[in-house]
Every structure is written in C-alpha cells, then in structure tokens.
GROMACS .gro file of C-alpha atoms in nm:
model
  332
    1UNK     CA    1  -2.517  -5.030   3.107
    2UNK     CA    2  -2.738  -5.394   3.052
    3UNK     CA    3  -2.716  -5.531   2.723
    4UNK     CA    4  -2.845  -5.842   2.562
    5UNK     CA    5  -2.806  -6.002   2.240
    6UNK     CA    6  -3.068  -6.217   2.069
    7UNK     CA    7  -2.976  -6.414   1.741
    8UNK     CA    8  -3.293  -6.651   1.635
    9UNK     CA    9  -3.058  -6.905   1.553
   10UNK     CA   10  -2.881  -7.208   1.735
   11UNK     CA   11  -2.485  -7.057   1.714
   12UNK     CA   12  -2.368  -6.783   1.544
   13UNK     CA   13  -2.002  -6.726   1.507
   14UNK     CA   14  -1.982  -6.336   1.475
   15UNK     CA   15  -2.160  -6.234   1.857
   16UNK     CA   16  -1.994  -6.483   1.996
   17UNK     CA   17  -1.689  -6.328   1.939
   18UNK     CA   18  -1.741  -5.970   2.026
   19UNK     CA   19  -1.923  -6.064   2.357
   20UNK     CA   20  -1.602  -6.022   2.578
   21UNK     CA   21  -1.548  -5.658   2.424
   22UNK     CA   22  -1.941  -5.524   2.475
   23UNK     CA   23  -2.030  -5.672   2.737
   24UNK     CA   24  -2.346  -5.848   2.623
   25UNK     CA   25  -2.568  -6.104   2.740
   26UNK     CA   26  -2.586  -6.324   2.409
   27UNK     CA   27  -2.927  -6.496   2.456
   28UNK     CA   28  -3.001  -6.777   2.144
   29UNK     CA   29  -3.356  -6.828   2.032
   30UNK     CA   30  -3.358  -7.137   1.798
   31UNK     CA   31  -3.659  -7.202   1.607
   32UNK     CA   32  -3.869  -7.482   1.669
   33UNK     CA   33  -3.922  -7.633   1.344
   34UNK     CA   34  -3.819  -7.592   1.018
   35UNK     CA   35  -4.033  -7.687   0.765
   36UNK     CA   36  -4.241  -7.457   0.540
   37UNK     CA   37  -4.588  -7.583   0.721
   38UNK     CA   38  -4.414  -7.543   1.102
   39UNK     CA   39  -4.185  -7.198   1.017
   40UNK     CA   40  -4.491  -6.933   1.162
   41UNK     CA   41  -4.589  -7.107   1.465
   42UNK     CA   42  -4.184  -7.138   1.490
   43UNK     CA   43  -4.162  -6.773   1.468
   44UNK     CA   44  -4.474  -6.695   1.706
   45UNK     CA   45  -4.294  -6.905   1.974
   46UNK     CA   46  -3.947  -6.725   1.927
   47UNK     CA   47  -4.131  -6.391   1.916
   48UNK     CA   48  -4.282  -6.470   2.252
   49UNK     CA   49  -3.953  -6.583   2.439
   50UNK     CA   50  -3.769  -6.318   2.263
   51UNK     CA   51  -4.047  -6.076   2.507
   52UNK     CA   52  -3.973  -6.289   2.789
   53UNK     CA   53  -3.572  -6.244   2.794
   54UNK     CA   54  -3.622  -5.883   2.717
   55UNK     CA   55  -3.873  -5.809   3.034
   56UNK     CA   56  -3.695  -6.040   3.253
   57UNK     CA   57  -3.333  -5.866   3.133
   58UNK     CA   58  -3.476  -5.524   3.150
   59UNK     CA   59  -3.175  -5.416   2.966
   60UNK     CA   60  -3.053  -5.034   2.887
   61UNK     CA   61  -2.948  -5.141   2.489
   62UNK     CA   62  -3.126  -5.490   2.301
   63UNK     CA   63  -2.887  -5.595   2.026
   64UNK     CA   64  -3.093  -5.776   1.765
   65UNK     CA   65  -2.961  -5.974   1.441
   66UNK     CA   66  -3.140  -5.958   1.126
   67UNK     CA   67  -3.295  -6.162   0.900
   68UNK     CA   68  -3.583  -6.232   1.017
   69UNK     CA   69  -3.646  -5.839   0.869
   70UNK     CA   70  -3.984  -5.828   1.024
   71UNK     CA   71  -3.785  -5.826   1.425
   72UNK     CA   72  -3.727  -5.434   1.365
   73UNK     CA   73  -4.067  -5.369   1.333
   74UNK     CA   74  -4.193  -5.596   1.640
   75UNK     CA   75  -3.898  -5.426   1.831
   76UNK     CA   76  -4.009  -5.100   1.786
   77UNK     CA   77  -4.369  -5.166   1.857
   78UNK     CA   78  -4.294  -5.340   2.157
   79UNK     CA   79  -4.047  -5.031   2.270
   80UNK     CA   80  -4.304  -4.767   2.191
   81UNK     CA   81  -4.591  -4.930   2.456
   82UNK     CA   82  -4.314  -5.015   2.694
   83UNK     CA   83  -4.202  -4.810   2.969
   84UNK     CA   84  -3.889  -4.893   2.950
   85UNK     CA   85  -3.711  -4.680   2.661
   86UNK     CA   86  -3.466  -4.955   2.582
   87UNK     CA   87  -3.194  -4.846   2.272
   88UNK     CA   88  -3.188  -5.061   1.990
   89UNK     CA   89  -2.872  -5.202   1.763
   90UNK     CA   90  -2.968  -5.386   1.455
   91UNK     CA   91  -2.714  -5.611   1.362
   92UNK     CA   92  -2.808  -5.683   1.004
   93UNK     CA   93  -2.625  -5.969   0.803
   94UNK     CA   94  -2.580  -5.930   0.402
   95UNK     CA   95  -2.882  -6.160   0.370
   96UNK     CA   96  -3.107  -5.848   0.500
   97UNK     CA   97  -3.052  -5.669   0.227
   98UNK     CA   98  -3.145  -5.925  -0.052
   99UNK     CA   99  -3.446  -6.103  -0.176
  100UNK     CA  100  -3.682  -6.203  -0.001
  101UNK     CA  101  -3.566  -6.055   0.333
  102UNK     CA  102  -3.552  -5.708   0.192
  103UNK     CA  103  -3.928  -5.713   0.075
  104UNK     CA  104  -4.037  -5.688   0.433
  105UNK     CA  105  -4.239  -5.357   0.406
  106UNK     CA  106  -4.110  -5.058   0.566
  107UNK     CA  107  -3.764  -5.227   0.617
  108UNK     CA  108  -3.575  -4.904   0.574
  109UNK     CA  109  -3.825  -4.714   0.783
  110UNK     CA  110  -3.775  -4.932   1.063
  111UNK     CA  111  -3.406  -4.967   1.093
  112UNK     CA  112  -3.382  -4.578   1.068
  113UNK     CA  113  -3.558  -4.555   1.376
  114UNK     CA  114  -3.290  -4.780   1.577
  115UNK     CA  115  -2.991  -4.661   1.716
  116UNK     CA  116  -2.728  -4.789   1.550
  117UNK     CA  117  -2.748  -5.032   1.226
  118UNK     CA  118  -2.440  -5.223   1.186
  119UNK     CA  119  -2.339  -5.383   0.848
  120UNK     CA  120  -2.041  -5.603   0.804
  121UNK     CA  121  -1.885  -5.477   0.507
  122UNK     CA  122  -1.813  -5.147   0.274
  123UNK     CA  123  -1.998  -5.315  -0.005
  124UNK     CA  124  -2.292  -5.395   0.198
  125UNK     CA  125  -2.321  -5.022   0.322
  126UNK     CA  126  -2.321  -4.936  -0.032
  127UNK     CA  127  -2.608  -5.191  -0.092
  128UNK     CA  128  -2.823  -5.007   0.228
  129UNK     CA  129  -2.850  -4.680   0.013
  130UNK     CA  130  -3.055  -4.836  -0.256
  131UNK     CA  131  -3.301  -4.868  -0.001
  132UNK     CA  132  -3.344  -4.585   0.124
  133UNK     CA  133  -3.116  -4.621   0.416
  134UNK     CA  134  -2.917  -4.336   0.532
  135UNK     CA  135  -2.572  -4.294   0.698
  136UNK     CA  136  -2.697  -4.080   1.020
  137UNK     CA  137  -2.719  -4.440   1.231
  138UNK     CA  138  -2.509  -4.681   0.974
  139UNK     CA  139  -2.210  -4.837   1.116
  140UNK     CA  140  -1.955  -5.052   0.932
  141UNK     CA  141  -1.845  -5.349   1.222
  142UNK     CA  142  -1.658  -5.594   1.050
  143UNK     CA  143  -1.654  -5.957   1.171
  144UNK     CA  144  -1.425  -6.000   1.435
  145UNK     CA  145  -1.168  -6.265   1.340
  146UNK     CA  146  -1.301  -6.580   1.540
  147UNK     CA  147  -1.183  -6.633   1.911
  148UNK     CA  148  -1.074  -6.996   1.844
  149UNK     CA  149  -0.882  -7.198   2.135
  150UNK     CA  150  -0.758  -7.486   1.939
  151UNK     CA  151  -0.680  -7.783   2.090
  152UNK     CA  152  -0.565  -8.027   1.837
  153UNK     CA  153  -0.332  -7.928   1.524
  154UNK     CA  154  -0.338  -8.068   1.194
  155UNK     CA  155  -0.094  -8.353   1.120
  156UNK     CA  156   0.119  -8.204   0.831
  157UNK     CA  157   0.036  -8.530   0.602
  158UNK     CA  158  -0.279  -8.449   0.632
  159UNK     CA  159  -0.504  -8.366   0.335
  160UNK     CA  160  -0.856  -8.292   0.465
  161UNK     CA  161  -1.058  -7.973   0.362
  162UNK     CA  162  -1.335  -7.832   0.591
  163UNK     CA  163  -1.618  -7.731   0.379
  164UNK     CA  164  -1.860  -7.537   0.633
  165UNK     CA  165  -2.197  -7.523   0.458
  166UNK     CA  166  -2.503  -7.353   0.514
  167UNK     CA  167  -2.686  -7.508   0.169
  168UNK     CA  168  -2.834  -7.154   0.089
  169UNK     CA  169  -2.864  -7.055  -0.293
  170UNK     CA  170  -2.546  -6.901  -0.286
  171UNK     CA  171  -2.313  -7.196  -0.229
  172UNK     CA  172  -2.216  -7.404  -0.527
  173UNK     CA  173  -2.273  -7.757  -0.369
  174UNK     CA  174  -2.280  -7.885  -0.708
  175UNK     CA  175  -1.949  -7.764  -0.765
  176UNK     CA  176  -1.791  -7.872  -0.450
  177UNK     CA  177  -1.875  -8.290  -0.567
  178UNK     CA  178  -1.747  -8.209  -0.872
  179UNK     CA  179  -1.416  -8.084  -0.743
  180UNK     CA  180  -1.394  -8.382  -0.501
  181UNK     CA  181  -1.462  -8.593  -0.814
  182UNK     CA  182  -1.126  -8.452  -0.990
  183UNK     CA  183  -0.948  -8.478  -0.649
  184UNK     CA  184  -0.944  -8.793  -0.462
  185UNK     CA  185  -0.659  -8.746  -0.304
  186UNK     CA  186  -0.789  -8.473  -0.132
  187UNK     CA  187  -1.059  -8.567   0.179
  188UNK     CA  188  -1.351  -8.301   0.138
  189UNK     CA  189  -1.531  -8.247   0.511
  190UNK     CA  190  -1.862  -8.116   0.421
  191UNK     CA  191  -2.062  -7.937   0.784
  192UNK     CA  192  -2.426  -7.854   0.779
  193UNK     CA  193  -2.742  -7.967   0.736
  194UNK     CA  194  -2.742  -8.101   0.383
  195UNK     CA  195  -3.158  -8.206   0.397
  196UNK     CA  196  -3.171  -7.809   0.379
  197UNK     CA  197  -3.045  -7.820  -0.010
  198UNK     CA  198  -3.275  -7.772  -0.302
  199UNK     CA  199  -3.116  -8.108  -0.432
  200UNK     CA  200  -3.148  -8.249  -0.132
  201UNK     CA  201  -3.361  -8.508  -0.270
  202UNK     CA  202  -3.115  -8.700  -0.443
  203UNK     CA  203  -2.774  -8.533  -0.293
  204UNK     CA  204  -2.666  -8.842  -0.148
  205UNK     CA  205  -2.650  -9.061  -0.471
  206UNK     CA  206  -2.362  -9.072  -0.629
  207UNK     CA  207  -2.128  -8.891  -0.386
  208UNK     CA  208  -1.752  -8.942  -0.404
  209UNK     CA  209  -1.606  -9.165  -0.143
  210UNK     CA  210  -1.381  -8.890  -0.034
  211UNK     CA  211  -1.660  -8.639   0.046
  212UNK     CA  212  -1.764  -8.679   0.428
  213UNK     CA  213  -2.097  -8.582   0.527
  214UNK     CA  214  -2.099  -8.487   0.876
  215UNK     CA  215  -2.515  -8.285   0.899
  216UNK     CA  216  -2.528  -8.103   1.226
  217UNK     CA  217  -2.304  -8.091   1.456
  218UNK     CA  218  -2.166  -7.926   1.797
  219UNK     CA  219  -1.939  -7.579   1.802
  220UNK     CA  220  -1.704  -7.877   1.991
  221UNK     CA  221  -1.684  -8.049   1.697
  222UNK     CA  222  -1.699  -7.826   1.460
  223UNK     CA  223  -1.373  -7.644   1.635
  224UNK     CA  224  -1.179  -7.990   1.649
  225UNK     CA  225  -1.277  -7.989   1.274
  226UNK     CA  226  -1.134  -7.683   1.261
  227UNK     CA  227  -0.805  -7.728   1.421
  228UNK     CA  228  -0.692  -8.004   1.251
  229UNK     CA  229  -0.767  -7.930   0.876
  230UNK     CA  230  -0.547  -7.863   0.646
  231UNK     CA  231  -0.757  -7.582   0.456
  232UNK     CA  232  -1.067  -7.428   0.538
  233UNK     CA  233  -1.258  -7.416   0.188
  234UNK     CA  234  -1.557  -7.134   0.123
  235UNK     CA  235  -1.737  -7.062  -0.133
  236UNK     CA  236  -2.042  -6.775  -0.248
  237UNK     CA  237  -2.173  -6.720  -0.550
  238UNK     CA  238  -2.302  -6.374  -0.413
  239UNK     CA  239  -2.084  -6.031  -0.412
  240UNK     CA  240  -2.038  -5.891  -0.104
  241UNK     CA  241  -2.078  -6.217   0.162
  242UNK     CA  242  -1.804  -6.172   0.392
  243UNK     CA  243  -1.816  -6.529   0.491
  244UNK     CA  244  -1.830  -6.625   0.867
  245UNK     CA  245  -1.557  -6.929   0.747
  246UNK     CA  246  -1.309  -6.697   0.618
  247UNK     CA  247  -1.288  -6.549   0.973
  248UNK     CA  248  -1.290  -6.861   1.170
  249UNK     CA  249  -1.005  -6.952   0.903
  250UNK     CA  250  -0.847  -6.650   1.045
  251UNK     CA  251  -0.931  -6.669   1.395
  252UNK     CA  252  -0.787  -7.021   1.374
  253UNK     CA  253  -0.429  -6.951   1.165
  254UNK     CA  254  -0.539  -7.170   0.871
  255UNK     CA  255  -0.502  -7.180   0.505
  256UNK     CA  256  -0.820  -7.063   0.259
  257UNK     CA  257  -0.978  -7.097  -0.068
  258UNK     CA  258  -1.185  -6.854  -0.171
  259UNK     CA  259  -1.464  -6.821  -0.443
  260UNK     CA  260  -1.267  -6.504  -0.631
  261UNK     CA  261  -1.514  -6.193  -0.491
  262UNK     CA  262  -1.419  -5.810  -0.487
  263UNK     CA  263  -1.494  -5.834  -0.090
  264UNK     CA  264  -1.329  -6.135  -0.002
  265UNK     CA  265  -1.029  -5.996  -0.207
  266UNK     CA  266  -1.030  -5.669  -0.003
  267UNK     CA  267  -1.093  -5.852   0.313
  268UNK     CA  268  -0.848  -6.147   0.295
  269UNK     CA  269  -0.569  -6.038   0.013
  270UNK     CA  270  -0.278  -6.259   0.001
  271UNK     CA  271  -0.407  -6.470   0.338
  272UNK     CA  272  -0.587  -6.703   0.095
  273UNK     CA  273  -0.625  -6.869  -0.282
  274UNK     CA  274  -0.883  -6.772  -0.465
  275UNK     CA  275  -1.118  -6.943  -0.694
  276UNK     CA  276  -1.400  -6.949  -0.941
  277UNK     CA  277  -1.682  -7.147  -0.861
  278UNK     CA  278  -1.606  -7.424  -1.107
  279UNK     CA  279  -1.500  -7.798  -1.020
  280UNK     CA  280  -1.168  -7.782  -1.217
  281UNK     CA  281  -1.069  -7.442  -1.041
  282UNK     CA  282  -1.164  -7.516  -0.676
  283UNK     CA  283  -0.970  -7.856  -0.705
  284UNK     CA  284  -0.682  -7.686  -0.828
  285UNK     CA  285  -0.630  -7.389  -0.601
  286UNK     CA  286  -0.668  -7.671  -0.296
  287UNK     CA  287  -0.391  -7.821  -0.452
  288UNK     CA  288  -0.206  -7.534  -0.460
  289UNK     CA  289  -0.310  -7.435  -0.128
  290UNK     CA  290  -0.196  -7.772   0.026
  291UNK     CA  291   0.105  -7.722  -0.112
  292UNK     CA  292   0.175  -7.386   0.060
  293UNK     CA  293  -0.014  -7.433   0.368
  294UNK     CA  294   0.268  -7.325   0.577
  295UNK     CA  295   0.322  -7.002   0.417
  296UNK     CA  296  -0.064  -6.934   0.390
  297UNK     CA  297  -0.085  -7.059   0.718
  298UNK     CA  298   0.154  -6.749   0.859
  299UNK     CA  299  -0.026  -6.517   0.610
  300UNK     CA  300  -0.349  -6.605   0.818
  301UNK     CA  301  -0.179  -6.541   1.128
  302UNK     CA  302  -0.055  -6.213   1.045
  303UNK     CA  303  -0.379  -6.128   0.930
  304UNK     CA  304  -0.545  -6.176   1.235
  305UNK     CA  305  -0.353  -5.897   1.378
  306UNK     CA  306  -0.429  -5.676   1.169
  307UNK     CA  307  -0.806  -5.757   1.102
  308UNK     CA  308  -0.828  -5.758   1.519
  309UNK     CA  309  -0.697  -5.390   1.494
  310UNK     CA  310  -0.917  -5.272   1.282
  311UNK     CA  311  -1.205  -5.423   1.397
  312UNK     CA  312  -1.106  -5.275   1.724
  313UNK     CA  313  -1.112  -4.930   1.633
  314UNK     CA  314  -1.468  -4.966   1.443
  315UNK     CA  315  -1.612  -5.128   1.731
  316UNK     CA  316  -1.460  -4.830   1.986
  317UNK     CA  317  -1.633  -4.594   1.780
  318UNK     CA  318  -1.958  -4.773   1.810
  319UNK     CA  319  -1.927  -4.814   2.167
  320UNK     CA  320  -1.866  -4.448   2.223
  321UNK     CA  321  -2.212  -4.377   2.053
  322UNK     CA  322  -2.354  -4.630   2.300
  323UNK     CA  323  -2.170  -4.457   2.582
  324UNK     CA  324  -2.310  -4.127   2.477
  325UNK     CA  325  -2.662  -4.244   2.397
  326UNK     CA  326  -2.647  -4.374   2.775
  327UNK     CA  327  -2.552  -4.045   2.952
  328UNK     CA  328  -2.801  -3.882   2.748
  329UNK     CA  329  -3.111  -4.114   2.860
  330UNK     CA  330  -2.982  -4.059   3.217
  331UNK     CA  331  -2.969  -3.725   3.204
  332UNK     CA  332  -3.394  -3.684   3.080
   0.00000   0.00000   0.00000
C-alpha cells in the first residue's frame, strides 16, 4: 500500500515522527510567500505541486494536514474526476477547528467524506461535534512523543530556557519579556519568526539582554537547542492545544513549563510545572523547574514510555482501518 504525506509547511514535528510506523512518503510544500498581498498566488502554486506529487506518487492512501481547511474540498474534487480512487486521511490540527479556519464552507461536509479524520486530542474531538462532525470516520491519534537523537547534553550549570514560538494569537509573547524581565538570571532562547507577531513592529525595543532572538532556523539547530537546555518553556492561551513543544520536551527527556490547561494537565501530569500566563508566574515555576530539573527530567523520561504506548495502540487501530479499506478496494 503507497502512501504520501503532504504538510503545506516547511517542518512539522508530528509526521515526522510517525513516518517510520506508516510507512509514508512525507512530501513538504512550503509556501512561497507570506505576506497578505503574496498568500493566494502562494497557495495557487502549492495547490499545483501538491497535483504534481500526487499524479507522479500515484499513491493507494494521500494523508493531508489541515489548516489550510479549503485542501479537503480540492482533495475531493480532484479524487472524484480522477481515475484513480485514492483514500483520503485528514490530519486536522486544533487550529482547524477555530476561527477563521473553521469558516471554510462545507468544512464538516468535506471531512465526512474522507476516510479517516484524525484529531490530536479528547478535547478536540469534543470540539468536532459542534460542527457537525460525526464519530463514524473520527480518530483520536495523539502526537507521538518526538523521535529526538540528541547529540549534545545540557551542562548542569546551565540556565537557558528554549522558548519555541510560533507568534500566533495564542502565545503570550508579551508575557514571556516580562518574565525574562523578573529573571535575569535565567537565559530565555526565543525560536521562530518573530516579524510574524502583531507587535512585531516595535518587538525588538526594549528587550531584556537575557532574551535571545534566534528567527528561523534549521531542525539541526533547533535539536542542538534542544539537547542542551535546561527547560523547554510553552505556553497557549487556548484550551485544548496539545503543543508540538511539550512532545519534543518529551521525546527529548527534558524538563517543562506549562501554561496551566485541562489538556496539557491530562497529557503531561506530573512530567512538567505548570503556569498561568502571567510574567510573575512563568518566572517562578522556571525557577522551580531549574531547581528540579533532574527529577522532572526522569518524570519526562518515564513519560515517554508510556505516551509511546499509547500512541501505539491508537495508531494500530487506525492502521487496521487502512488495512481493511485496502483489501476492500482490491477486491471491487
């Protein structure tokens, strides 16, 4: 059975690390631009390559991530004029089912009529109902903790804090200076592209000398980053974001901090701190977490274990569907 997997996006953590168990092809298709005025003839060109790798793959099952929540529809199109009945698994991050992504029209309609429509977490799932989604195709696939090979280790004197950042509405930037403000002894390692904030405008001014900026960089860098931290530091203001952090955190054998959410509770329990998303109370559970980093540290561990178990046994039951869906298709 040929499968691919196309993300619209540069590097995503999560396919990456359930390509050795399915069996994938994990194709990227990065936009070209990113500005408001460049973003549709962006999406035109990714639309078009996204065709190309799918004729040239002629694959038996296309795995597609969502947003953008206007793919399902093109998908579908494309399958229904094709002669190749290709199945279809919609991998849908939490952002598909919020604004603006979930004001696509006929959203629901069109991931009903894929064959499988994974969601990363229990509260998510619970989310898909309120739009009309059903549970005949939903499947719950947790994030896989990440499939790290680190290479350097953190020097136990250490005090730096990786801060991977996506700048999306849901991150408290703001609150993240001010907690390196009250903590200088603490070096704050803030990833992303930071020209993507709303604030980006005047972000720069005024910065604390121990918050490093470090924009874009490679999944080298960023996993030398991530071996030798002393915490890994994420924060949501949003209930139900898993956050793709808190498993490279746990994929890695590092200490968190948390923004205090039902989900990451459930999901991550005693392996981390948690936080509100307040200066004062994200310095202070770093400090803490600094101070126990080698008994978080072993929490994190043994929590990889058991989140790789679990995650096993959801993503056997999804690849038995496959399996079946297969046969099935053979046997027309």
């Amino acid at each position: 059975m040929k499968q691919i997997y196309l993300a619209w996006t540069k590097f995503q953590r999560r396919p990456e690390s359930m390509q050795d168990y399915f069996g994938y092809e994990l194709i990227y298709v990065p936009p070209t631009g990113s500005s408001i005025y460049t973003k549709p003839f962006s999406y035109i060109s990714q639309w078009i390559k996204t065709l190309e790798h799918i004729k040239r793959s002629d694959p038996d099952v296309v795995w597609i991530q969502t947003p953008p929540t206007f793919l399902p529809h093109i998908l579908l199109s494309y399958r229904f004029y094709s002669r190749r009945k290709f199945r279809i698994v919609f991998d849908c991050h939490n952002s598909t089912f919020y604004e603006p992504w979930v004001r696509i029209p006929g959203l629901s309609w069109a991931l009903r009529r894929g064959d499988a429509v994974l969601v990363h977490n229990s509260e998510i799932a619970r989310t898909t109902r309120h739009i009309g989604l059903g549970d005949e195709r939903l499947v719950l696939l947790e994030t896989r903790p990440a499939q790290v090979n680190l290479l350097e280790s953190a020097n136990h004197s250490s005090r730096e804090v990786l801060v991977p950042c996506s700048f999306k509405s849901d991150e408290p930037v703001e609150a993240i200076i001010d907690a390196a403000k009250l903590s200088p002894d603490i070096t704050y390692i803030l990833t992303g592209n930071y020209r993507r904030y709303s604030q980006a405008w005047r972000f720069e001014e005024g910065l604390p000398p121990n918050l490093k900026l470090t924009s874009y960089i490679s999944t080298a860098e960023f996993n030398r980053l991530l071996s030798t931290c002393s915490v890994v530091l994420g924060l949501t203001t949003r209930e139900g974001v898993q956050l793709s952090v808190a498993n490279e955190a746990v994929g890695a054998g590092k200490p968190m901090v948390l923004s205090d959410t039902k989900i990451l509770r459930d999901l991550f329990g005693e392996a981390a701190l948690f936080c509100n998303n307040t200066g004062v109370s994200i310095a202070q559970a770093l400090q803490e977490a600094l101070s126990a980093r080698s008994l978080l540290a072993n929490r994190s561990v043994q929590l990889r274990s058991v989140r790789e178990v679990r995650w096993t046994a959801q993503a056997n039951a999804l690849k038995l569907s496959l399996d079946v869906l297969d046969r099935k298709s053979k046997e027309c």
